[in-house]
Amino acid sequence: MLGVGNDVGENVGLVPGLLANRLPPWLILAIGSACAFFGFGTLWLAVTKTVAMPYWVLWIALCIGTNSSAWLGTAALVTNMRNFPLSRGTVAGLIKGYVAVSAAVYTETFNGMLGNSATNLLLLLALGIPTACIVVMYFVRPCTPSLDEDNSTEHSHFMYTQISSVVLGVYLMVATILGDTLNLSQAVTYLLFGIMILLLLAPLAIPIKMTLYPNKQTKEKPSTLVPSYSTDSLSGADPENSEPLLGSAAATLATGTNESDDSTDLDVLLAEGEGAVNLKKKRGPRRGDDFTFLEALVKADFWLLFIVYFCGVGTGVTVLNNLAQVGMSVGANDTTILLCLFGFCNFVGRILGGSISEYFVRSRMLPRPFWMMCTQIIMVVTFLLFATGLHSLIYVSTTLLGICYGVQFAVMIPTVSELFGLKDFGLMYNFMLLVNPLGAFFFSALLAGYIYDKEAARQHPGVLEPSNCYGPDCFRVTFYVCAIVCCCGTLVSVLFIARIKPVYQMLYASGSFRHPRSQQQLH
């Protein structure tokens, strides 16, 4: 129940997604800080026995506390996706990668600086998160995006951040394993913690360098690129003056990439030329344009992406929520290393998923969901390896699943923004995140929990509340079901890729993201 409450709070972010277009980022961060303060603060009061509370109050407090991550993540992700529209995969991989590695950061802090104290951890969450947000909220703000395709400075900054994040991830894995297997002195523990803080702050070298050594102002070349979120509602421009004469119909005919809509576009253009259609009448958006959330909900591609994402992440979160029990069932006594391995590989998958999909979508116009399909094929094999119940395969299986699980996140985020624009991106992105609690409920709570308890009762007859289950039968059926679900996800992704391939050929025909409305404007 607590695991489900955690997933509900962390991933139900429809409210911050809805407010992302109506409130400035600093206010979104402030609301997230308040959620952390009241949610984790309530838990701290209960755990320290300062105030006696019923269980349902603690469950709601956990949902509120973990919901802070939905507010903070929405503010950071939406702002940066709009600030760097030409590097969407890289941005998504970095931000979600740091989310993945943060678990190891908190573990290192918990073990090294907080003395394994649960009350101190809750107090750190209740006070530390608001303090950090107050410090940085001024800097999280929308900026004029760079539309220069050959911005070597921006590319080098992204490369530096990726390298520093990988170094941080490797360091945290090594430090966690050393701290778990060796009896380190307090001085060594403080040293390891200090190095971690320095690695966390390494990206700050970029703004410091840009402040001390600003680039000389150069005359920007005229660019046909426009940010896809520069809609009427966000830019404040007059729609009659900013709307192209022929809109997306002319752009689509110029590229010739949208499937069966070509004949319809031709009819519309002929009708417009004869005066039968009002030129100012705005047609509905097509893939690659800016959609409202309601407009996206009625599109088949939106739900195909939702299903593919559900099959990959919904099954992956099942293993994540039960990884300690999975390890114990096959004889892995030290599950801390297993959890650390999954977290690191999840981090690697998010970084690689963002950067690799970015490279191939620019060079080959390869739709990003292709990588979701590939990783779900690997996940089928991985679940079958888990189902064997062999202790020798548990670490290999965890490594593969962690990487594949991370790729799903890093690919889904830019795919949503490319197909449906950045206008309501915050709401669409948070709607996709509903997959996590849905997967946790169906595959983890109902399926895995039921089978695990049933097998534990069979192994311990006569015991009213058997706790632990041992052997491959504890999760075998669960892993078989997860493998079947990923097979279905692979088949759906094939259909999805075939449908959106023309869209990616249109968006990345120039080797960089190009908004379809900017390809041809007739004046």
Coordinates of C-alpha atoms in Angstrom, one line a residue:
M1 CA 0.0 0.0 0.0
L2 CA 2.8 2.4 0.7
G3 CA 4.5 1.5 -2.6
V4 CA 1.3 2.3 -4.4
G5 CA 0.9 5.5 -2.5
N6 CA 4.4 6.5 -3.5
D7 CA 3.8 5.8 -7.1
V8 CA 0.5 7.7 -7.1
G9 CA 2.1 10.8 -5.5
E10 CA 5.2 10.7 -7.7
N11 CA 3.5 10.2 -11.0
V12 CA 0.0 11.9 -10.8
G13 CA 1.1 15.3 -12.1
L14 CA -1.9 16.4 -14.1
V15 CA -2.4 19.5 -12.0
P16 CA 1.2 20.8 -12.4
G17 CA 1.0 19.9 -16.0
L18 CA -2.2 21.9 -16.4
L19 CA -0.7 24.9 -14.6
A20 CA 2.6 24.8 -16.5
N21 CA 1.2 27.2 -19.1
R22 CA -0.5 29.4 -16.6
L23 CA 2.1 29.9 -13.8
P24 CA 5.8 30.9 -14.0
P25 CA 8.3 28.1 -13.2
W26 CA 9.3 29.6 -9.9
L27 CA 5.7 29.3 -8.6
I28 CA 5.5 25.7 -9.7
L29 CA 8.7 25.1 -7.8
A30 CA 7.3 26.9 -4.7
I31 CA 4.1 24.7 -4.8
G32 CA 6.3 21.6 -5.0
S33 CA 8.4 22.8 -2.1
A34 CA 5.2 23.2 0.0
C35 CA 4.1 19.7 -0.9
A36 CA 7.5 18.3 0.3
F37 CA 7.4 20.4 3.5
F38 CA 3.8 19.4 4.6
G39 CA 3.9 15.8 3.3
F40 CA 7.3 14.7 4.6
G41 CA 6.9 17.0 7.6
T42 CA 3.7 15.1 8.6
L43 CA 5.5 11.8 8.3
W44 CA 8.4 13.1 10.4
L45 CA 5.9 14.1 13.1
A46 CA 4.4 10.7 13.1
V47 CA 7.6 8.7 13.0
T48 CA 9.1 10.7 15.9
K49 CA 5.8 10.1 17.8
T50 CA 5.3 13.8 18.2
V51 CA 1.8 13.5 16.9
A52 CA -0.3 10.3 16.8
M53 CA -1.9 9.8 13.4
P54 CA -4.1 7.1 11.8
Y55 CA -2.6 5.1 8.9
W56 CA -4.8 6.8 6.3
V57 CA -3.4 10.2 7.2
L58 CA 0.1 8.9 6.7
W59 CA -0.8 7.4 3.3
I60 CA -2.2 10.8 2.2
A61 CA 0.9 12.6 3.6
L62 CA 3.1 10.2 1.6
C63 CA 1.2 11.0 -1.6
I64 CA 1.5 14.7 -0.9
G65 CA 5.2 14.5 -0.1
T66 CA 6.1 12.4 -3.2
N67 CA 3.8 14.6 -5.3
S68 CA 6.4 17.3 -4.9
S69 CA 8.6 15.5 -7.4
A70 CA 5.8 15.9 -10.0
W71 CA 5.8 19.7 -9.5
L72 CA 9.6 20.0 -9.5
G73 CA 10.0 17.7 -12.4
T74 CA 7.4 19.5 -14.5
A75 CA 8.9 22.9 -13.9
A76 CA 12.4 21.8 -14.8
L77 CA 11.5 19.6 -17.7
V78 CA 9.0 21.8 -19.4
T79 CA 11.2 24.9 -19.1
N80 CA 14.3 23.2 -20.4
M81 CA 12.5 21.5 -23.3
R82 CA 11.2 24.9 -24.4
N83 CA 14.6 26.5 -23.9
F84 CA 16.4 23.9 -26.0
P85 CA 13.9 22.7 -28.6
L86 CA 16.7 21.5 -31.0
S87 CA 18.1 19.1 -28.3
R88 CA 15.0 17.5 -26.9
G89 CA 16.4 14.0 -26.5
T90 CA 19.6 15.2 -24.8
V91 CA 17.6 17.4 -22.4
A92 CA 15.2 14.6 -21.5
G93 CA 17.9 12.1 -21.0
L94 CA 19.9 14.4 -18.7
I95 CA 17.0 15.6 -16.6
K96 CA 15.5 12.1 -16.2
G97 CA 19.0 10.7 -15.7
Y98 CA 19.6 12.9 -12.7
V99 CA 16.2 11.8 -11.4
A100 CA 17.4 8.2 -11.6
V101 CA 20.8 8.8 -10.0
S102 CA 19.2 10.8 -7.2
A103 CA 18.2 7.6 -5.4
A104 CA 21.9 6.7 -5.0
V105 CA 22.6 10.3 -3.8
Y106 CA 20.0 10.0 -1.1
T107 CA 21.2 6.5 -0.2
E108 CA 24.8 7.8 0.2
T109 CA 23.5 10.7 2.3
F110 CA 21.4 8.4 4.4
N111 CA 24.2 5.9 5.1
G112 CA 27.0 8.4 5.4
M113 CA 25.7 11.6 6.9
L114 CA 22.4 10.7 8.6
G115 CA 23.6 7.6 10.5
N116 CA 20.9 5.4 8.9
S117 CA 18.3 7.4 10.7
A118 CA 14.8 7.4 9.1
T119 CA 13.7 10.4 11.1
N120 CA 16.7 12.4 9.9
L121 CA 16.0 11.5 6.3
L122 CA 12.4 12.6 6.6
L123 CA 13.5 15.9 8.2
L124 CA 16.0 16.4 5.4
L125 CA 13.3 15.8 2.8
A126 CA 10.9 18.2 4.6
L127 CA 13.4 21.0 5.0
G128 CA 16.1 20.3 2.4
I129 CA 13.9 20.2 -0.7
P130 CA 12.2 23.6 0.0
T131 CA 15.6 25.1 0.8
A132 CA 17.2 23.9 -2.5
C133 CA 14.2 25.2 -4.5
I134 CA 14.3 28.6 -2.9
V135 CA 18.0 28.8 -3.9
V136 CA 17.5 27.8 -7.5
M137 CA 14.0 29.0 -8.4
Y138 CA 15.2 32.3 -9.7
F139 CA 17.4 30.6 -12.4
V140 CA 14.7 28.2 -13.6
R141 CA 13.0 30.4 -16.1
P142 CA 12.1 30.5 -19.8
C143 CA 14.7 32.0 -22.1
T144 CA 14.8 32.8 -25.8
P145 CA 15.8 29.5 -27.4
S146 CA 18.8 29.2 -29.6
L147 CA 17.8 28.2 -33.1
D148 CA 21.3 27.9 -34.5
E149 CA 21.8 24.4 -35.8
D150 CA 25.6 24.7 -35.6
N151 CA 25.9 26.0 -32.1
S152 CA 29.1 24.3 -31.1
T153 CA 29.2 25.9 -27.7
E154 CA 25.8 24.5 -26.8
H155 CA 26.8 21.1 -28.0
S156 CA 30.0 21.2 -25.9
H157 CA 28.1 22.2 -22.8
F158 CA 25.7 19.3 -23.2
M159 CA 28.6 17.0 -23.8
Y160 CA 30.4 18.2 -20.6
T161 CA 27.2 17.8 -18.6
Q162 CA 26.7 14.2 -19.9
I163 CA 30.2 13.3 -19.1
S164 CA 30.1 14.8 -15.6
S165 CA 26.8 13.0 -14.9
V166 CA 28.2 9.6 -16.0
V167 CA 31.2 10.2 -13.7
L168 CA 28.8 10.9 -10.9
G169 CA 26.8 7.8 -11.6
V170 CA 29.9 5.5 -11.7
Y171 CA 31.2 7.1 -8.5
L172 CA 28.0 6.7 -6.6
M173 CA 27.8 3.0 -7.6
V174 CA 31.3 2.4 -6.4
A175 CA 30.9 4.4 -3.2
T176 CA 27.6 2.6 -2.4
I177 CA 29.1 -0.8 -2.9
L178 CA 32.2 0.1 -0.8
G179 CA 30.1 1.5 2.0
D180 CA 27.9 -1.6 2.0
T181 CA 30.7 -4.2 1.9
L182 CA 33.5 -2.5 4.0
N183 CA 33.5 -0.9 7.4
L184 CA 34.6 2.6 6.5
S185 CA 35.8 5.1 9.1
Q186 CA 33.9 8.3 9.7
A187 CA 36.6 10.3 8.0
V188 CA 36.4 8.2 4.9
T189 CA 32.7 8.5 4.9
Y190 CA 32.8 12.3 5.0
L191 CA 35.4 12.3 2.3
L192 CA 33.2 10.2 0.0
F193 CA 30.2 12.5 0.7
G194 CA 32.3 15.6 -0.1
I195 CA 33.4 14.2 -3.4
M196 CA 29.8 13.4 -4.3
I197 CA 28.7 17.0 -3.6
L198 CA 31.5 18.3 -5.8
L199 CA 30.4 16.0 -8.7
L200 CA 26.8 17.1 -8.2
L201 CA 27.8 20.7 -8.5
A202 CA 30.1 20.1 -11.5
P203 CA 27.5 21.4 -14.1
L204 CA 27.7 24.8 -12.4
A205 CA 31.0 25.3 -14.1
I206 CA 29.1 26.1 -17.3
P207 CA 27.3 29.2 -16.0
I208 CA 30.4 30.3 -14.1
K209 CA 32.5 30.0 -17.3
M210 CA 29.8 31.8 -19.4
T211 CA 29.7 34.6 -16.8
L212 CA 33.5 35.1 -16.5
Y213 CA 34.1 34.6 -20.3
P214 CA 31.0 35.6 -22.2
N215 CA 30.9 34.9 -25.9
K216 CA 31.2 37.8 -28.2
Q217 CA 27.9 38.9 -29.7
T218 CA 27.8 37.8 -33.3
K219 CA 25.2 38.6 -35.9
E220 CA 22.8 35.7 -36.0
K221 CA 22.0 34.2 -39.4
P222 CA 18.4 34.3 -40.4
S223 CA 16.9 31.0 -39.6
T224 CA 13.8 29.3 -40.8
L225 CA 13.5 27.4 -37.5
V226 CA 10.9 28.4 -35.0
P227 CA 10.2 26.9 -31.6
S228 CA 7.1 24.7 -31.8
Y229 CA 5.7 26.2 -28.7
S230 CA 5.5 29.7 -30.1
T231 CA 1.8 29.5 -30.4
D232 CA -0.6 32.4 -30.2
S233 CA -1.4 31.8 -26.6
L234 CA 2.2 31.8 -25.5
S235 CA 3.7 34.5 -27.7
G236 CA 0.8 37.0 -27.5
A237 CA 0.9 37.7 -31.2
D238 CA -2.1 38.6 -33.3
P239 CA -3.2 35.4 -34.9
E240 CA -4.3 37.1 -38.1
N241 CA -0.8 38.6 -38.6
S242 CA 1.2 35.6 -37.4
E243 CA -0.7 32.8 -39.2
P244 CA 0.8 31.8 -42.5
L245 CA -1.4 32.3 -45.5
L246 CA -1.8 28.6 -46.4
G247 CA -0.7 27.2 -43.0
S248 CA 0.3 23.6 -42.6
A249 CA -1.5 22.5 -45.8
A250 CA 1.1 24.1 -48.0
A251 CA 3.9 22.8 -45.8
T252 CA 2.6 19.3 -46.0
L253 CA 2.2 19.4 -49.8
A254 CA 5.7 20.9 -50.1
T255 CA 7.3 17.9 -48.3
G256 CA 4.8 15.3 -49.5
T257 CA 5.2 13.2 -46.4
N258 CA 1.8 12.9 -44.7
E259 CA 0.1 9.7 -45.7
S260 CA -3.5 9.9 -47.0
D261 CA -4.1 13.6 -46.2
D262 CA -2.5 14.7 -49.5
S263 CA -5.6 14.6 -51.5
T264 CA -7.6 16.3 -48.8
D265 CA -4.9 19.1 -48.6
L266 CA -5.1 19.6 -52.4
D267 CA -8.9 19.9 -52.3
V268 CA -8.6 22.5 -49.5
L269 CA -6.0 24.5 -51.4
L270 CA -8.2 24.5 -54.6
A271 CA -11.2 25.5 -52.5
E272 CA -9.2 28.3 -50.9
G273 CA -8.0 29.5 -54.4
E274 CA -11.6 29.7 -55.6
G275 CA -12.7 31.6 -52.5
A276 CA -14.9 28.8 -51.3
V277 CA -12.9 28.5 -48.0
N278 CA -12.1 31.3 -45.7
L279 CA -8.3 31.7 -45.6
K280 CA -8.3 32.8 -42.0
K281 CA -10.2 29.7 -40.9
K282 CA -7.7 27.6 -38.9
R283 CA -7.6 23.9 -39.6
G284 CA -6.9 21.4 -36.9
P285 CA -3.3 20.6 -36.1
R286 CA -1.5 17.7 -37.7
R287 CA 1.3 15.7 -36.2
G288 CA 4.3 17.9 -35.5
D289 CA 2.1 21.0 -34.9
D290 CA 1.1 22.3 -31.5
F291 CA -1.8 20.3 -30.0
T292 CA -4.0 21.1 -27.1
F293 CA -4.3 18.3 -24.6
L294 CA -7.9 17.5 -25.7
E295 CA -6.9 17.5 -29.4
A296 CA -4.1 15.0 -28.6
L297 CA -6.5 12.8 -26.7
V298 CA -8.5 12.0 -29.8
K299 CA -5.4 11.0 -31.9
A300 CA -4.6 7.3 -32.4
D301 CA -0.8 8.0 -32.2
F302 CA -1.2 9.5 -28.7
W303 CA -2.8 6.2 -27.4
L304 CA -0.4 4.0 -29.3
L305 CA 2.5 5.8 -27.6
F306 CA 0.6 5.4 -24.2
I307 CA 0.2 1.6 -24.8
V308 CA 3.8 1.1 -25.8
Y309 CA 5.0 3.1 -22.8
F310 CA 2.7 1.2 -20.5
C311 CA 4.0 -2.2 -21.7
G312 CA 7.6 -1.2 -21.1
V313 CA 7.4 0.9 -17.9
G314 CA 4.4 -0.8 -16.4
T315 CA 6.2 -4.2 -16.4
G316 CA 9.6 -2.6 -15.4
V317 CA 8.2 -0.9 -12.3
T318 CA 6.8 -4.3 -11.2
V319 CA 10.4 -5.6 -10.9
L320 CA 11.6 -2.3 -9.4
N321 CA 9.0 -2.4 -6.6
N322 CA 9.7 -6.0 -5.8
L323 CA 13.4 -6.2 -6.5
A324 CA 14.4 -6.9 -2.9
Q325 CA 11.9 -9.8 -2.7
V326 CA 13.0 -11.0 -6.1
G327 CA 16.6 -11.1 -5.0
M328 CA 15.9 -12.9 -1.7
S329 CA 13.7 -15.5 -3.5
V330 CA 16.8 -16.6 -5.6
G331 CA 19.2 -16.4 -2.6
A332 CA 20.8 -13.0 -3.1
N333 CA 21.1 -12.0 0.6
D334 CA 22.5 -8.5 0.0
T335 CA 19.8 -6.7 -2.0
T336 CA 21.4 -3.3 -1.5
I337 CA 23.9 -4.1 -4.3
L338 CA 21.1 -5.3 -6.5
L339 CA 19.1 -2.1 -6.0
C340 CA 22.2 0.0 -6.6
L341 CA 22.9 -1.9 -9.8
F342 CA 19.4 -1.3 -11.1
G343 CA 19.5 2.4 -10.2
F344 CA 22.9 2.9 -12.0
C345 CA 21.7 1.0 -15.1
N346 CA 18.4 2.9 -15.1
F347 CA 20.5 6.1 -15.1
V348 CA 22.7 4.9 -17.9
G349 CA 19.6 3.9 -20.0
R350 CA 18.2 7.3 -19.6
I351 CA 21.4 9.1 -20.7
L352 CA 22.0 6.7 -23.6
G353 CA 18.3 6.7 -24.7
G354 CA 18.3 10.5 -24.9
S355 CA 21.7 10.9 -26.7
I356 CA 21.5 7.9 -29.0
S357 CA 17.9 8.7 -30.2
E358 CA 19.0 12.3 -30.7
Y359 CA 21.9 11.2 -32.9
F360 CA 19.9 8.8 -35.1
V361 CA 16.9 11.0 -35.5
R362 CA 19.2 13.8 -36.8
S363 CA 21.4 11.6 -39.0
R364 CA 18.9 8.9 -40.2
M365 CA 15.5 10.5 -39.4
L366 CA 14.9 7.3 -37.4
P367 CA 11.7 7.7 -35.2
R368 CA 12.6 7.7 -31.5
P369 CA 10.1 4.9 -30.6
F370 CA 12.3 2.5 -32.6
W371 CA 14.5 2.3 -29.4
M372 CA 11.5 1.6 -27.3
M373 CA 10.8 -1.4 -29.6
C374 CA 14.4 -2.6 -29.4
T375 CA 14.5 -2.4 -25.6
Q376 CA 11.2 -4.1 -25.2
I377 CA 12.5 -7.1 -27.2
I378 CA 15.4 -7.2 -24.8
M379 CA 13.0 -7.0 -21.9
V380 CA 11.2 -10.1 -23.2
V381 CA 14.4 -12.0 -22.9
T382 CA 15.2 -10.4 -19.6
F383 CA 11.9 -11.5 -18.0
L384 CA 12.5 -15.0 -19.2
L385 CA 15.9 -14.9 -17.5
F386 CA 14.3 -13.7 -14.3
A387 CA 11.7 -16.5 -14.6
T388 CA 14.5 -19.2 -14.4
G389 CA 15.1 -18.2 -10.8
L390 CA 18.9 -18.8 -11.1
H391 CA 21.1 -16.9 -8.7
S392 CA 23.8 -16.6 -11.3
L393 CA 21.5 -14.7 -13.7
I394 CA 20.0 -12.2 -11.3
Y395 CA 22.7 -9.6 -11.7
V396 CA 22.7 -9.9 -15.5
S397 CA 18.9 -9.7 -15.7
T398 CA 18.9 -6.6 -13.4
T399 CA 21.5 -4.9 -15.5
L400 CA 19.6 -5.4 -18.7
L401 CA 16.2 -4.5 -17.2
G402 CA 17.6 -1.3 -15.7
I403 CA 19.0 0.0 -19.0
C404 CA 15.9 -0.9 -20.9
Y405 CA 13.6 0.7 -18.3
G406 CA 15.6 3.9 -18.4
V407 CA 15.5 4.1 -22.2
Q408 CA 11.6 4.1 -22.1
F409 CA 11.6 7.4 -20.1
A410 CA 14.2 9.1 -22.2
V411 CA 12.5 8.3 -25.5
M412 CA 8.9 8.9 -24.5
I413 CA 9.5 12.5 -23.4
P414 CA 10.9 14.0 -26.7
T415 CA 8.5 11.8 -28.8
V416 CA 5.5 13.5 -27.1
S417 CA 6.9 17.0 -27.8
E418 CA 7.8 16.2 -31.4
L419 CA 4.4 14.7 -32.4
F420 CA 2.1 17.0 -30.4
G421 CA 4.2 20.1 -29.8
L422 CA 5.3 22.0 -26.6
K423 CA 2.2 24.0 -26.1
D424 CA 0.5 21.5 -23.6
F425 CA 3.6 19.4 -23.3
G426 CA 3.5 19.5 -19.4
L427 CA 0.0 18.1 -19.3
M428 CA 0.7 15.4 -21.9
Y429 CA 3.9 14.3 -20.3
N430 CA 2.3 14.0 -16.9
F431 CA -0.6 12.1 -18.4
M432 CA 1.9 9.6 -19.8
L433 CA 3.4 9.2 -16.3
L434 CA 0.1 7.7 -15.2
V435 CA 1.5 4.5 -16.6
N436 CA 3.6 4.1 -13.5
P437 CA 0.9 3.8 -10.9
L438 CA -1.3 1.9 -13.3
G439 CA 1.5 -0.6 -13.9
A440 CA 2.3 -0.8 -10.1
F441 CA -1.4 -1.5 -9.3
F442 CA -2.1 -4.1 -12.0
F443 CA 1.2 -5.9 -12.3
S444 CA 2.8 -5.3 -8.9
A445 CA 0.0 -5.1 -6.3
L446 CA -2.6 -7.4 -8.0
L447 CA -0.5 -9.9 -9.9
A448 CA 2.9 -10.1 -8.3
G449 CA 1.6 -9.5 -4.8
Y450 CA -1.1 -12.2 -5.1
I451 CA 1.1 -14.8 -6.5
Y452 CA 3.9 -14.1 -4.0
D453 CA 1.5 -14.3 -1.0
K454 CA -0.1 -17.5 -2.4
E455 CA 3.3 -19.2 -2.8
A456 CA 4.5 -18.0 0.6
A457 CA 1.4 -19.5 2.2
R458 CA 2.0 -22.8 0.4
Q459 CA 5.6 -22.8 1.7
H460 CA 4.5 -22.0 5.3
P461 CA 1.3 -23.9 5.9
G462 CA -0.5 -23.0 9.1
V463 CA 1.1 -19.6 9.4
L464 CA -1.5 -16.9 9.5
E465 CA 0.7 -14.2 7.9
P466 CA 3.7 -15.7 6.0
S467 CA 6.2 -13.1 5.2
N468 CA 8.9 -14.4 2.9
C469 CA 8.8 -16.6 -0.2
Y470 CA 11.8 -18.5 -1.6
G471 CA 12.4 -20.2 -4.9
P472 CA 11.6 -19.4 -8.6
D473 CA 7.9 -20.1 -8.2
C474 CA 7.5 -16.8 -6.2
F475 CA 7.6 -14.7 -9.3
R476 CA 7.8 -17.1 -12.3
V477 CA 4.2 -16.5 -13.4
T478 CA 4.6 -12.8 -13.0
F479 CA 7.7 -12.7 -15.2
Y480 CA 5.9 -14.8 -17.9
V481 CA 3.0 -12.3 -17.9
C482 CA 5.4 -9.4 -18.1
A483 CA 7.2 -11.1 -21.0
I484 CA 3.9 -11.5 -22.9
V485 CA 3.0 -7.9 -22.2
C486 CA 6.3 -6.7 -23.7
C487 CA 5.7 -8.9 -26.7
C488 CA 2.4 -7.1 -27.2
G489 CA 4.2 -3.7 -26.7
T490 CA 6.7 -4.7 -29.4
L491 CA 4.0 -5.4 -31.9
V492 CA 2.2 -2.2 -31.1
S493 CA 5.4 -0.2 -31.5
V494 CA 5.9 -1.7 -35.0
L495 CA 2.6 -0.2 -36.0
F496 CA 3.3 3.0 -34.2
I497 CA 6.7 3.5 -35.9
A498 CA 5.2 2.8 -39.4
R499 CA 2.6 5.5 -38.7
I500 CA 5.0 8.3 -37.5
K501 CA 7.9 7.6 -39.9
P502 CA 6.7 10.2 -42.4
V503 CA 6.4 12.8 -39.6
Y504 CA 10.0 12.3 -38.6
Q505 CA 11.1 12.5 -42.2
M506 CA 9.4 15.9 -42.4
L507 CA 10.6 17.2 -39.1
Y508 CA 14.3 16.2 -39.5
A509 CA 14.7 16.4 -43.2
S510 CA 17.3 19.2 -42.7
G511 CA 19.3 17.2 -40.2
S512 CA 17.9 19.2 -37.3
F513 CA 14.4 19.7 -35.8
R514 CA 12.4 21.9 -38.2
H515 CA 8.9 22.9 -37.3
P516 CA 6.5 22.0 -40.2
R517 CA 4.8 25.5 -40.3
S518 CA 8.2 27.1 -40.9
Q519 CA 9.1 25.0 -44.0
Q520 CA 7.2 27.2 -46.4
Q521 CA 5.3 30.4 -45.7
L522 CA 3.6 32.1 -48.6
H523 CA 3.1 35.9 -48.1

